[in-house]
């Protein structure tokens, strides 16, 4: 029985930008083939590429295709994956990765707030380790994953929802939590400001 790799043998070279917590300029996402099944990308595949974006040092956002690619996770040295979606996520079992999955639908009525303490704790604990590299993903890397990272930024830096979302969008232009998640992030920020430190 032979093993077939579904990921490219050599991922593209990474272009990462340094952390800049002032209003940052747009960074370039790192592109990987959406199927993660070809060793080369043709011109016709460029429009369907998945993107991985570094939001903070060692904190990345992507879609599910990147999260399920053994070569990508391995080459980046990803140690933790937070999946913000319902359904099955096929994170390669061969990799020693700490995982957290929250069964969250991308609808304005989904209860994001119930998961925020756990997701924020997961990210905080992981990023305390200077050698950890954390990937947060959802299906498209647009709403749910951006909401989870926004909550982390709100808790970590005391930012408002607008500051957190705008910071993420400065790195990943298509990131946009849905309106229900924005409301819940606003409430989360208010609850943190009312809590004794």
Coordinates of C-alpha atoms in Angstrom, one line a residue:
X1 CA 0.0 0.0 0.0
X2 CA 1.4 3.4 -1.0
X3 CA 0.8 6.7 0.7
X4 CA -0.2 9.6 -1.5
X5 CA 0.5 13.1 -0.3
X6 CA -2.3 15.6 -0.8
X7 CA 0.0 18.6 -0.1
X8 CA 2.7 20.2 -2.2
X9 CA 6.2 18.8 -1.7
X10 CA 7.7 22.3 -1.3
X11 CA 5.4 25.0 -0.1
X12 CA 6.0 28.5 -1.4
X13 CA 8.5 30.7 0.5
X14 CA 6.8 32.6 3.3
X15 CA 6.6 36.4 3.4
X16 CA 5.8 37.5 6.9
X17 CA 5.6 41.0 8.2
X18 CA 6.8 42.1 11.6
X19 CA 4.4 43.1 14.4
X20 CA 3.3 46.7 14.3
X21 CA 0.5 47.5 16.7
X22 CA 0.0 51.0 15.5
X23 CA -2.2 51.4 12.4
X24 CA -0.4 48.9 10.3
X25 CA -0.1 48.8 6.5
X26 CA -1.7 45.9 4.5
X27 CA 0.5 42.8 4.7
X28 CA 0.7 40.3 2.0
X29 CA -1.0 37.0 2.8
X30 CA 0.8 33.8 2.1
X31 CA -0.9 31.8 -0.6
X32 CA -1.2 28.0 -0.8
X33 CA -3.2 26.0 -3.4
X34 CA -6.7 25.6 -2.2
X35 CA -6.7 21.9 -2.7
X36 CA -3.2 21.5 -1.2
X37 CA -2.9 18.6 -3.7
X38 CA -0.6 19.9 -6.3
X39 CA 3.1 20.5 -6.2
X40 CA 2.8 23.5 -8.5
X41 CA 0.3 26.2 -9.0
X42 CA -0.9 27.1 -12.5
X43 CA -2.1 30.5 -13.6
X44 CA -5.7 29.2 -13.7
X45 CA -5.4 28.1 -10.0
X46 CA -4.3 31.5 -8.7
X47 CA -7.8 32.8 -8.2
X48 CA -8.7 29.8 -6.0
X49 CA -5.8 29.9 -3.7
X50 CA -6.1 29.7 0.1
X51 CA -4.4 32.3 2.2
X52 CA -2.6 32.3 5.4
X53 CA -2.1 35.6 7.1
X54 CA 0.1 36.4 10.1
X55 CA -1.9 38.7 12.5
X56 CA 0.6 38.8 15.3
X57 CA 4.0 37.1 15.7
X58 CA 3.1 33.4 15.8
X59 CA -0.7 33.9 15.4
X60 CA -2.1 33.1 12.0
X61 CA -5.6 33.1 10.4
X62 CA -6.6 31.0 7.4
X63 CA -9.4 29.0 5.8
X64 CA -10.0 25.2 6.3
X65 CA -7.8 24.2 3.4
X66 CA -4.6 25.5 5.0
X67 CA -5.6 23.9 8.4
X68 CA -6.0 20.5 6.7
X69 CA -2.6 20.6 4.9
X70 CA 0.1 18.5 6.6
X71 CA 2.9 20.1 4.6
X72 CA 1.8 23.7 5.4
X73 CA 1.3 23.0 9.1
X74 CA 4.6 21.2 9.3
X75 CA 6.6 23.7 7.4
X76 CA 5.3 26.6 9.5
X77 CA 5.8 24.7 12.7
X78 CA 2.2 25.1 13.8
X79 CA 1.7 23.8 17.4
X80 CA -1.9 24.8 18.1
X81 CA -5.0 24.9 15.9
X82 CA -8.2 26.6 16.9
X83 CA -11.1 25.6 14.5
X84 CA -14.1 27.9 14.7
X85 CA -16.6 25.9 12.7
X86 CA -19.0 23.0 13.0
X87 CA -18.4 19.8 11.1
X88 CA -15.3 17.7 10.7
X89 CA -11.9 19.2 10.4
X90 CA -9.2 16.8 9.1
X91 CA -6.1 18.2 10.9
X92 CA -3.3 15.7 10.1
X93 CA -3.1 13.2 13.1
X94 CA 0.6 12.7 12.5
X95 CA 1.4 16.2 13.7
X96 CA 1.7 16.9 17.4
X97 CA -0.8 19.7 17.5
X98 CA -2.9 21.0 20.3
X99 CA -6.5 21.5 19.0
X100 CA -9.6 23.3 20.1
X101 CA -12.7 23.2 18.0
X102 CA -15.8 25.3 18.7
X103 CA -19.0 24.3 16.9
X104 CA -19.9 27.7 15.6
X105 CA -22.1 28.5 12.6
X106 CA -21.5 31.7 10.6
X107 CA -24.9 33.3 11.2
X108 CA -25.7 36.5 13.0
X109 CA -27.7 34.5 15.5
X110 CA -25.0 32.0 16.4
X111 CA -23.8 32.2 20.1
X112 CA -20.2 33.3 19.7
X113 CA -20.1 34.8 23.2
X114 CA -20.4 31.5 25.0
X115 CA -17.1 30.3 23.4
X116 CA -15.0 33.5 23.9
X117 CA -13.6 32.7 27.4
X118 CA -12.4 29.3 26.2
X119 CA -11.0 30.6 22.9
X120 CA -9.3 33.5 24.5
X121 CA -7.8 31.3 27.2
X122 CA -6.6 28.8 24.6
X123 CA -4.8 31.5 22.6
X124 CA -3.4 33.2 25.7
X125 CA -2.0 30.0 27.0
X126 CA -0.6 29.0 23.7
X127 CA 1.1 32.3 22.9
X128 CA 2.8 32.4 26.3
X129 CA 5.2 29.9 24.8
X130 CA 7.6 31.8 22.6
X131 CA 8.0 28.7 20.4
X132 CA 4.3 28.1 19.8
X133 CA 2.7 28.9 16.5
X134 CA -1.0 29.2 16.5
X135 CA -3.5 28.9 13.6
X136 CA -7.1 30.1 13.9
X137 CA -9.3 29.1 11.0
X138 CA -12.9 28.7 9.9
X139 CA -14.2 27.6 6.5
X140 CA -13.2 30.7 4.6
X141 CA -11.0 32.6 7.1
X142 CA -13.4 35.6 7.0
X143 CA -15.9 35.9 9.9
X144 CA -15.7 33.3 12.6
X145 CA -11.9 33.1 12.8
X146 CA -11.6 36.9 12.6
X147 CA -14.1 37.1 15.5
X148 CA -12.2 34.7 17.7
X149 CA -8.9 36.6 17.1
X150 CA -10.7 39.9 17.7
X151 CA -11.8 38.7 21.1
X152 CA -8.3 37.8 21.9
X153 CA -7.0 41.2 20.9
X154 CA -9.8 42.9 22.9
X155 CA -8.8 40.9 26.0
X156 CA -5.0 41.1 25.5
X157 CA -4.7 44.8 24.6
X158 CA -7.9 46.3 25.9
X159 CA -8.9 47.3 22.4
X160 CA -12.4 48.1 21.3
X161 CA -14.2 45.9 18.8
X162 CA -13.5 48.4 16.0
X163 CA -9.8 48.6 16.9
X164 CA -9.5 44.8 16.9
X165 CA -11.4 44.2 13.7
X166 CA -9.7 47.1 11.8
X167 CA -6.3 45.7 12.9
X168 CA -7.1 42.3 11.6
X169 CA -8.5 43.8 8.4
X170 CA -5.3 45.8 7.9
X171 CA -3.5 42.4 7.7
X172 CA -6.3 40.4 6.0
X173 CA -8.5 42.6 3.9
X174 CA -11.4 40.1 3.5
X175 CA -11.7 39.5 7.3
X176 CA -15.2 40.7 8.4
X177 CA -17.1 39.3 11.4
X178 CA -20.8 39.2 10.7
X179 CA -23.0 41.8 12.4
X180 CA -24.2 39.4 15.1
X181 CA -20.6 38.6 16.1
X182 CA -19.7 42.3 16.1
X183 CA -22.5 42.9 18.6
X184 CA -21.3 40.1 20.8
X185 CA -17.7 41.3 20.6
X186 CA -18.9 44.8 21.7
X187 CA -20.6 43.2 24.7
X188 CA -17.5 41.1 25.4
X189 CA -15.3 44.2 25.4
X190 CA -17.8 45.9 27.8
X191 CA -17.8 43.0 30.2
X192 CA -14.0 42.9 30.3
X193 CA -13.9 46.7 31.1
X194 CA -16.3 46.2 33.9
X195 CA -14.4 43.3 35.5
X196 CA -11.9 44.1 38.2
X197 CA -8.3 43.4 37.0

